[in-house]
């Protein structure tokens, strides 16, 4: 810690209100904003470095922390929306669906794509392990997986309609 208790208290009193205003304007939620601002002040208090312009540092740090939190929340929301699944219909038969998937894999995918899908999804291999076993680059594995999944998604979306 490079600040005395008195210096830090003065800094806190001077910078907390504008930091909170900024955080609230970015996050639109007071509790989240307060958490972000407190985290910034804690990092400053625990830091071994004396900041030349602490006001600018605090404001910039609060802004960056808020933007990071927004990005993280956006990512969580996107994942949540992707993972929201509709319940299967009453007549859903997993064995029948598995047969449909296997049939689509055989009909729609190239032999390389089939190999890679099998190694990753059936054998549980990583991209790196799959690349090594097939003597190709990880980027080639990724490219083939993307192409295979796109074909399968398109097929099942069109057959669902």
Short mmCIF file of C-alpha atoms in Angstrom, two decimals:
data_model
loop_
_atom_site.label_atom_id
_atom_site.label_comp_id
_atom_site.label_asym_id
_atom_site.label_seq_id
_atom_site.Cartn_x
_atom_site.Cartn_y
_atom_site.Cartn_z
CA UNK A 1 0.00 0.00 0.00
CA UNK A 2 1.40 3.36 -1.04
CA UNK A 3 -1.29 5.63 0.39
CA UNK A 4 -1.74 6.61 4.01
CA UNK A 5 -5.16 6.06 5.50
CA UNK A 6 -5.82 9.81 5.44
CA UNK A 7 -4.74 10.17 1.80
CA UNK A 8 -6.85 7.22 0.74
CA UNK A 9 -9.87 8.46 2.69
CA UNK A 10 -9.59 11.86 0.98
CA UNK A 11 -9.21 10.21 -2.41
CA UNK A 12 -12.20 7.97 -1.73
CA UNK A 13 -14.38 10.90 -0.66
CA UNK A 14 -13.42 12.89 -3.75
CA UNK A 15 -13.64 10.09 -6.35
CA UNK A 16 -16.42 7.82 -5.12
CA UNK A 17 -19.39 9.99 -6.26
CA UNK A 18 -18.21 10.49 -9.87
CA UNK A 19 -17.11 6.85 -10.09
CA UNK A 20 -20.56 5.73 -8.92
CA UNK A 21 -22.31 8.04 -11.41
CA UNK A 22 -20.24 6.59 -14.22
CA UNK A 23 -20.82 2.99 -13.12
CA UNK A 24 -24.58 3.51 -12.74
CA UNK A 25 -24.79 5.18 -16.15
CA UNK A 26 -23.06 2.18 -17.73
CA UNK A 27 -24.60 -0.69 -15.74
CA UNK A 28 -28.06 0.77 -14.94
CA UNK A 29 -28.08 -1.08 -11.63
CA UNK A 30 -26.92 0.49 -8.39
CA UNK A 31 -25.79 -2.69 -6.62
CA UNK A 32 -23.69 -3.81 -9.59
CA UNK A 33 -22.24 -0.32 -9.90
CA UNK A 34 -21.35 -0.19 -6.21
CA UNK A 35 -19.61 -3.60 -6.49
CA UNK A 36 -17.52 -2.45 -9.43
CA UNK A 37 -16.50 0.82 -7.77
CA UNK A 38 -15.63 -0.93 -4.51
CA UNK A 39 -13.51 -3.48 -6.39
CA UNK A 40 -11.57 -0.67 -8.06
CA UNK A 41 -10.90 1.05 -4.74
CA UNK A 42 -9.87 -2.23 -3.13
CA UNK A 43 -7.39 -2.91 -5.95
CA UNK A 44 -5.98 0.59 -5.53
CA UNK A 45 -5.70 0.18 -1.74
CA UNK A 46 -3.97 -3.20 -2.09
CA UNK A 47 -1.66 -2.02 -4.85
CA UNK A 48 2.02 -1.45 -4.16
CA UNK A 49 2.18 1.31 -6.74
CA UNK A 50 1.47 4.95 -6.13
CA UNK A 51 -0.60 6.24 -9.05
CA UNK A 52 0.42 9.64 -10.38
CA UNK A 53 -3.13 10.69 -11.25
CA UNK A 54 -5.38 8.53 -9.06
CA UNK A 55 -8.62 10.26 -10.09
CA UNK A 56 -8.07 9.48 -13.77
CA UNK A 57 -6.95 5.96 -12.85
CA UNK A 58 -10.11 5.33 -10.80
CA UNK A 59 -12.46 6.67 -13.47
CA UNK A 60 -10.70 4.72 -16.24
CA UNK A 61 -10.64 1.56 -14.10
CA UNK A 62 -14.34 1.86 -13.25
CA UNK A 63 -15.18 2.37 -16.92
CA UNK A 64 -13.13 -0.66 -17.99
CA UNK A 65 -14.52 -2.84 -15.19
CA UNK A 66 -18.08 -1.87 -16.17
CA UNK A 67 -17.45 -2.63 -19.83
CA UNK A 68 -15.94 -5.99 -18.88
CA UNK A 69 -18.96 -6.80 -16.74
CA UNK A 70 -21.34 -5.81 -19.55
CA UNK A 71 -19.42 -8.00 -21.97
CA UNK A 72 -19.49 -10.90 -19.54
CA UNK A 73 -23.24 -10.50 -18.98
CA UNK A 74 -23.86 -10.28 -22.74
CA UNK A 75 -21.90 -13.50 -23.21
CA UNK A 76 -23.82 -15.26 -20.43
CA UNK A 77 -27.12 -14.14 -21.95
CA UNK A 78 -26.10 -15.41 -25.39
CA UNK A 79 -25.12 -18.77 -23.90
CA UNK A 80 -28.35 -18.95 -21.91
CA UNK A 81 -30.40 -18.27 -25.04
CA UNK A 82 -28.51 -20.92 -26.98
CA UNK A 83 -28.98 -23.49 -24.25
CA UNK A 84 -32.66 -22.83 -23.74
CA UNK A 85 -34.14 -26.01 -25.11
CA UNK A 86 -37.70 -26.82 -25.91
CA UNK A 87 -38.93 -29.97 -24.18
CA UNK A 88 -38.99 -32.94 -26.53
CA UNK A 89 -42.37 -33.89 -27.96
CA UNK A 90 -44.31 -36.66 -26.22
CA UNK A 91 -43.57 -39.10 -29.04
CA UNK A 92 -39.79 -38.44 -28.94
CA UNK A 93 -37.71 -41.60 -29.32
CA UNK A 94 -33.99 -41.07 -28.63
CA UNK A 95 -33.01 -44.24 -30.50
CA UNK A 96 -34.93 -43.14 -33.56
CA UNK A 97 -33.36 -39.67 -33.39
CA UNK A 98 -29.89 -41.22 -33.06
CA UNK A 99 -30.59 -43.24 -36.19
CA UNK A 100 -31.66 -40.09 -38.01
CA UNK A 101 -28.45 -38.32 -36.96
CA UNK A 102 -26.26 -41.26 -38.02
CA UNK A 103 -28.07 -41.47 -41.35
CA UNK A 104 -27.59 -37.73 -41.95
CA UNK A 105 -23.90 -38.02 -41.05
CA UNK A 106 -23.45 -40.82 -43.61
CA UNK A 107 -25.38 -39.01 -46.35
CA UNK A 108 -24.30 -35.40 -45.89
CA UNK A 109 -20.70 -35.39 -44.67
CA UNK A 110 -17.47 -36.03 -46.52
CA UNK A 111 -15.38 -38.96 -45.35
CA UNK A 112 -12.94 -36.59 -43.59
CA UNK A 113 -15.78 -34.77 -41.85
CA UNK A 114 -17.25 -38.13 -40.74
CA UNK A 115 -13.86 -39.23 -39.36
CA UNK A 116 -13.44 -36.02 -37.41
CA UNK A 117 -17.01 -36.00 -36.07
CA UNK A 118 -16.61 -39.61 -34.93
CA UNK A 119 -13.29 -38.97 -33.18
CA UNK A 120 -14.55 -35.87 -31.38
CA UNK A 121 -18.14 -36.81 -30.55
CA UNK A 122 -18.02 -40.61 -30.34
CA UNK A 123 -14.48 -41.22 -29.13
CA UNK A 124 -14.34 -38.05 -26.98
CA UNK A 125 -11.03 -36.89 -28.42
CA UNK A 126 -9.92 -33.26 -28.28
CA UNK A 127 -9.28 -31.26 -31.43
CA UNK A 128 -5.55 -31.60 -30.82
CA UNK A 129 -5.72 -35.38 -30.33
CA UNK A 130 -7.90 -35.72 -33.43
CA UNK A 131 -5.45 -33.64 -35.47
CA UNK A 132 -2.51 -35.75 -34.30
CA UNK A 133 -4.27 -39.05 -35.01
CA UNK A 134 -5.22 -37.96 -38.53
CA UNK A 135 -1.96 -36.16 -39.29
CA UNK A 136 -3.62 -32.81 -39.94
CA UNK A 137 -3.53 -29.41 -38.26
CA UNK A 138 -5.89 -28.39 -35.46
CA UNK A 139 -7.16 -25.65 -37.78
CA UNK A 140 -8.11 -28.32 -40.37
CA UNK A 141 -10.02 -30.21 -37.68
CA UNK A 142 -11.83 -27.01 -36.68
CA UNK A 143 -12.64 -26.17 -40.31
CA UNK A 144 -14.09 -29.64 -40.92
CA UNK A 145 -16.12 -29.65 -37.68
CA UNK A 146 -17.60 -26.24 -38.50
CA UNK A 147 -18.55 -27.40 -41.99
CA UNK A 148 -20.01 -30.70 -40.72
CA UNK A 149 -22.09 -29.08 -37.99
CA UNK A 150 -23.36 -26.44 -40.38
CA UNK A 151 -24.54 -29.15 -42.81
CA UNK A 152 -26.23 -31.10 -40.03
CA UNK A 153 -27.89 -28.01 -38.51
CA UNK A 154 -29.21 -26.93 -41.90
CA UNK A 155 -30.54 -30.43 -42.60
CA UNK A 156 -32.34 -30.77 -39.27
CA UNK A 157 -33.71 -27.23 -39.30
CA UNK A 158 -35.17 -27.73 -42.77
CA UNK A 159 -36.61 -31.16 -41.89
CA UNK A 160 -38.14 -29.74 -38.68
CA UNK A 161 -40.16 -27.10 -40.56
#
